Short mmCIF file of C-alpha atoms in Angstrom, two decimals:
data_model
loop_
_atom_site.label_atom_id
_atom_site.label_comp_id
_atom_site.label_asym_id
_atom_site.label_seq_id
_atom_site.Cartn_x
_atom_site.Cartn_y
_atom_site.Cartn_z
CA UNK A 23 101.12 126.04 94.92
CA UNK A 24 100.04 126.33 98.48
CA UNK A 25 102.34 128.86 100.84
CA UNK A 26 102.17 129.91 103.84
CA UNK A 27 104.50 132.75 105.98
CA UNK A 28 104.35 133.90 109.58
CA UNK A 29 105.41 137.14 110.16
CA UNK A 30 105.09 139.66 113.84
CA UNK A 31 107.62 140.68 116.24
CA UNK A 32 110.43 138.38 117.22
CA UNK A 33 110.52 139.70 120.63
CA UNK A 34 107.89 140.68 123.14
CA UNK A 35 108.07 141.63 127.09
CA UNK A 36 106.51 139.56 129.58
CA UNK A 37 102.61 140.14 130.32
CA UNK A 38 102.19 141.69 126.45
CA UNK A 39 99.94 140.61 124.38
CA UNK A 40 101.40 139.25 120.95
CA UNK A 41 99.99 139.32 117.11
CA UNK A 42 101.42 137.05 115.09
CA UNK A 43 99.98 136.78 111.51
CA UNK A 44 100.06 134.26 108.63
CA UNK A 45 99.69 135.36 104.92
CA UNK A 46 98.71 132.39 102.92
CA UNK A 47 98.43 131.31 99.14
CA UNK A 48 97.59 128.55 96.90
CA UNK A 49 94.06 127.71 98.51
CA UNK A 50 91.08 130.13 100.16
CA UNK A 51 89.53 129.98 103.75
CA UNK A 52 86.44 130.74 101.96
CA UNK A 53 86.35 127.15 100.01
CA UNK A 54 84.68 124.18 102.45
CA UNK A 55 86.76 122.27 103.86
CA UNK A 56 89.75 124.45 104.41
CA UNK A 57 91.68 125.32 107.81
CA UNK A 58 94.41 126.60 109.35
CA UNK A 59 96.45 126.14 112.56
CA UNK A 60 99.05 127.46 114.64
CA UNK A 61 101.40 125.22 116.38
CA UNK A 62 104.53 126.44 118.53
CA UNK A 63 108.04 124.72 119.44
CA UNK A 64 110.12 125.88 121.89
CA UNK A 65 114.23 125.58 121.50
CA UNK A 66 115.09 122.13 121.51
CA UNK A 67 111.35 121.18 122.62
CA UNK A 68 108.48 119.42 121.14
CA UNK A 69 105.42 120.44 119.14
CA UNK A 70 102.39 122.11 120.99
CA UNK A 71 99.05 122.78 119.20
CA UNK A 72 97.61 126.09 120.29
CA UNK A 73 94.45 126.00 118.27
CA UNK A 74 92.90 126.38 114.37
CA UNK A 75 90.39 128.36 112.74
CA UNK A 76 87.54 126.74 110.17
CA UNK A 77 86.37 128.05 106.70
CA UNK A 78 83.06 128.91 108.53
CA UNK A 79 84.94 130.61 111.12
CA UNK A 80 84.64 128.06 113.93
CA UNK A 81 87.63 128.08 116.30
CA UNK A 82 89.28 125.68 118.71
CA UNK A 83 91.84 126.10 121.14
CA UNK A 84 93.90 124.10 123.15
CA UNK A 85 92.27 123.18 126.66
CA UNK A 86 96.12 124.54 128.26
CA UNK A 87 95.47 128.08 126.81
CA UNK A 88 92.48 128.69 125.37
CA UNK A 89 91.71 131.69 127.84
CA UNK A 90 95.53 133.75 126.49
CA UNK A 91 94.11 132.49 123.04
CA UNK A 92 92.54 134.30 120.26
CA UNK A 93 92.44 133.41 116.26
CA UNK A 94 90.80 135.37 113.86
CA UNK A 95 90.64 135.33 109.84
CA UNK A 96 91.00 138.25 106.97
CA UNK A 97 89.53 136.09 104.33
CA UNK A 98 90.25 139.65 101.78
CA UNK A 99 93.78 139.46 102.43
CA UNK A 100 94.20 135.49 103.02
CA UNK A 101 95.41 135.66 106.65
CA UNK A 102 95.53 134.49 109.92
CA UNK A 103 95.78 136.25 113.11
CA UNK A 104 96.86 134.35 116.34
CA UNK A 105 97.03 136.41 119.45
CA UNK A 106 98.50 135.85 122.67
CA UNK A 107 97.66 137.65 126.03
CA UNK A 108 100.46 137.45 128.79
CA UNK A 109 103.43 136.54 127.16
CA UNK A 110 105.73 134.37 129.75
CA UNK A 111 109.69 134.00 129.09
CA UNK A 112 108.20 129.85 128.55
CA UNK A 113 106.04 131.03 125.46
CA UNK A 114 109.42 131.61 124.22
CA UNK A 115 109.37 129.59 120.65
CA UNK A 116 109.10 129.17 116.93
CA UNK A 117 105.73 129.45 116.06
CA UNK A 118 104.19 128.17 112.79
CA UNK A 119 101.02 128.29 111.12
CA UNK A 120 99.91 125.01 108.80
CA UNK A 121 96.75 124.06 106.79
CA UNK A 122 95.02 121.03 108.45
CA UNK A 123 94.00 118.71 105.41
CA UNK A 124 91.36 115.44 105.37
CA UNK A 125 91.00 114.86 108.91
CA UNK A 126 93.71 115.72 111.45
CA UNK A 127 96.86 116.12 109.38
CA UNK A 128 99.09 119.69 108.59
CA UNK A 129 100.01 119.00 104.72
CA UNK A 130 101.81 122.33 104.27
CA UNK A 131 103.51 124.35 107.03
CA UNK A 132 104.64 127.77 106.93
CA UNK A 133 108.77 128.24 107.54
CA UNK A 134 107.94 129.68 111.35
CA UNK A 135 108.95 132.62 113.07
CA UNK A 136 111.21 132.73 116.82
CA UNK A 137 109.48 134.92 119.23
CA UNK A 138 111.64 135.44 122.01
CA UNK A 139 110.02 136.68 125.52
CA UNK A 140 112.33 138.73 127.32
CA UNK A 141 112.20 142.13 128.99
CA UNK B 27 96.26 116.59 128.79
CA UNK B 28 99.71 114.88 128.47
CA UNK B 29 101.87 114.71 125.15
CA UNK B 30 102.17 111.37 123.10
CA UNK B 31 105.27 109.52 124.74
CA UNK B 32 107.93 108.88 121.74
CA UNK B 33 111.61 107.35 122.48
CA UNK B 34 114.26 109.95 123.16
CA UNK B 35 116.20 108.67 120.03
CA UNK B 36 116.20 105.47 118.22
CA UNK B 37 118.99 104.62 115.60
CA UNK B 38 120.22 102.70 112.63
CA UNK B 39 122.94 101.90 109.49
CA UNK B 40 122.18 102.76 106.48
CA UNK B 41 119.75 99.91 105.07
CA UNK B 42 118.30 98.76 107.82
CA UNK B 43 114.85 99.53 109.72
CA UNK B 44 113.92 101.14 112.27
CA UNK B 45 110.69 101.57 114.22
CA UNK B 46 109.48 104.83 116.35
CA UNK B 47 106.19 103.90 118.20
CA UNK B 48 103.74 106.67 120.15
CA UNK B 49 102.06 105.56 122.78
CA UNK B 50 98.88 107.66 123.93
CA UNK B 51 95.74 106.22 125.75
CA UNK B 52 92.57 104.95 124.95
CA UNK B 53 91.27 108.42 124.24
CA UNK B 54 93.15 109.55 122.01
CA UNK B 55 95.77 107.26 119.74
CA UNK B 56 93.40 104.20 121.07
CA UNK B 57 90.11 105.99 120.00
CA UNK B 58 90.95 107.22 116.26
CA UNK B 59 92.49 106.07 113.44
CA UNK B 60 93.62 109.71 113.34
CA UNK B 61 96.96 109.29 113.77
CA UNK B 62 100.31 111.61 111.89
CA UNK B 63 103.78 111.47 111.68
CA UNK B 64 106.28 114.55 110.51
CA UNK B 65 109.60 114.36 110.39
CA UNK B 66 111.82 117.38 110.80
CA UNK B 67 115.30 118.28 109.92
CA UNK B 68 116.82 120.93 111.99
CA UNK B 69 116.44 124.70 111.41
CA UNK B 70 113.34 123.27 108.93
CA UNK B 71 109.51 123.25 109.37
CA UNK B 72 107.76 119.82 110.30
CA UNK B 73 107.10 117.57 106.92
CA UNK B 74 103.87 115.30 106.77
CA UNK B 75 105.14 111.58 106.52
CA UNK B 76 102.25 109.51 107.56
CA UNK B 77 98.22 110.23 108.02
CA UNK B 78 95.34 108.15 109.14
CA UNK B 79 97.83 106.15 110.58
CA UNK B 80 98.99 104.34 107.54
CA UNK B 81 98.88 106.84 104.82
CA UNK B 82 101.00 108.13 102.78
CA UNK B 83 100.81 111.76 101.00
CA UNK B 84 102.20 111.80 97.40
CA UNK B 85 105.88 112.12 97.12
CA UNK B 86 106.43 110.86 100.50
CA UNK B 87 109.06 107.25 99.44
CA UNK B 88 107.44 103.99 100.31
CA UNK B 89 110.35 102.86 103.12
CA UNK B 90 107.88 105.28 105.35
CA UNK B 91 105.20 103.34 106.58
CA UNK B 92 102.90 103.53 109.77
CA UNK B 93 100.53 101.20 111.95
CA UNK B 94 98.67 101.16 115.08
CA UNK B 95 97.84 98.64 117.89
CA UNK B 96 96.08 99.21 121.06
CA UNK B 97 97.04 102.77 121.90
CA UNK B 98 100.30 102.48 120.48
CA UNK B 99 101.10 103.77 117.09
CA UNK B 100 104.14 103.11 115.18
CA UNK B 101 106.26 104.72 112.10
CA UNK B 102 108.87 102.26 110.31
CA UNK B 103 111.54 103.92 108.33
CA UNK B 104 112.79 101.08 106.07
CA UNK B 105 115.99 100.73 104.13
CA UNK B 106 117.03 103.82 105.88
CA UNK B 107 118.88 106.44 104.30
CA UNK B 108 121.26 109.32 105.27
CA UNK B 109 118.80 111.23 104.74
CA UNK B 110 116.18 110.54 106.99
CA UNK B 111 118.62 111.98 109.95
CA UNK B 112 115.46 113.93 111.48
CA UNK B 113 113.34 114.37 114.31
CA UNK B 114 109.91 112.12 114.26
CA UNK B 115 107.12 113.90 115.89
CA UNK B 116 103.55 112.01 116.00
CA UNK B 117 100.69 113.39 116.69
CA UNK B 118 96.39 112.43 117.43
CA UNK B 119 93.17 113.46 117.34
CA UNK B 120 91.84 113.83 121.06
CA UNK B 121 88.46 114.74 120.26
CA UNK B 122 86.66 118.62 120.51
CA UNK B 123 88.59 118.98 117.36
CA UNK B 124 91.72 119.02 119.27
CA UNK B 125 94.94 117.19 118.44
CA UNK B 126 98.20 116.37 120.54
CA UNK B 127 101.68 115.43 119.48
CA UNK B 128 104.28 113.42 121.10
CA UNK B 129 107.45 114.37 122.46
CA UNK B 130 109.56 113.86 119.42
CA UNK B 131 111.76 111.11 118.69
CA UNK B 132 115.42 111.40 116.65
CA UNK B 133 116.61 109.57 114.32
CA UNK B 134 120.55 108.93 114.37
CA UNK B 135 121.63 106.93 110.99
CA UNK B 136 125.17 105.46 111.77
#
């Protein structure tokens, strides 16, 4: 059974630099083939892809924010780090983590977590 | 790079179809059959519907189906059902391993 959970701090000040993690189960970043994502919605808003990290630990980010944009992998512990330089009031969202399957599809999301920018 | 561009809402009674299309450009919905649908109930995470823009994960009812023309891609909920009161979001490939979704579409069922 394939889980995954976001967890980190549901509010940040502007210009600091957030960690958001996501514990995973059911399947191993190790094993070819395997990725995971992070993808944000703000209230009331659409989808945004922010980036994904690869079993072999290649990384891609999304054009908008790749320079605020950092993902890295504990393979030991089965998580994923996303990391956020200069938090803005508009990065104010639910963020999720998901494993990309096949191609270019997110077959299992984790429940998300509100971060709320604010000082 | 600009987000897929989904109708505000589209709607329906109970039974009938209903079709949510995502229109993108020739480098991205127009260039890869790479093409997803999730549909989302509020408060809930995004669930895959539709991949490879006619595919459908197990578990996911047969009334959900998806096609693409041109750099338009479309998801058809038929018979719909209570139920599948949701959000729509699609989303493509736009090459470097990058993907983009659209603006979100929902789905009223009257």
């Amino acid at each position: 059974q394939v889980t995954l959970k976001e967890s980190g701090p549901a509010l940040v000040k502007p210009t600091q630099t957030l960690a958001l993690t996501c514990t995973f189960s059911g399947f191993s970043l190790t094993t070819s083939g395997m990725r995971v994502s992070w993808i944000r919605q703000p209230p009331g808003k659409a989808l945004e892809w922010l980036g994904r990290i690869d079993w072999d630990d290649a990384k891609f980010y999304s054009a908008s924010l790749q320079t605020r944009l950092t993902i890295s992998k504990d393979t030991s512990k089965n998580q994923v780090v996303l990391t956020m330089t200069n938090m803005d009031p508009v990065d104010t969202a639910t963020y999720y983590c998901a494993r990309l399957r096949g191609n270019y599809e997110f077959d299992y999301w984790g429940q998300g977590t509100l971060v709320t920018v604010s000082s | 790079q600009s987000a897929l561009t989904q109708p505000r809402s589209v709607s329906g009674s109970p039974g009938q179809s209903v079709t949510i299309s995502c229109t993108g450009t020739s480098s991205d919905v127009g260039a890869y059959n790479y093409v997803s649908w999730y549909q989302q109930h509020p408060g809930k995470a995004p669930k895959l519907m539709i991949y490879d823009v006619n595919k459908r994960p197990s578990g996911v009812p047969d009334r959900f189906s998806g096609s693409k023309s041109g750099n338009t891609a479309s998801l058809t909920i038929s018979g719909l059902q209570a139920e599948d009161e949701a959000d729509y979001y699609c989303c493509s490939h736009v090459g470097s391993y990058r993907v983009i979704f659209g603006g979100g579409t929902k789905v009223t069922v009257l």
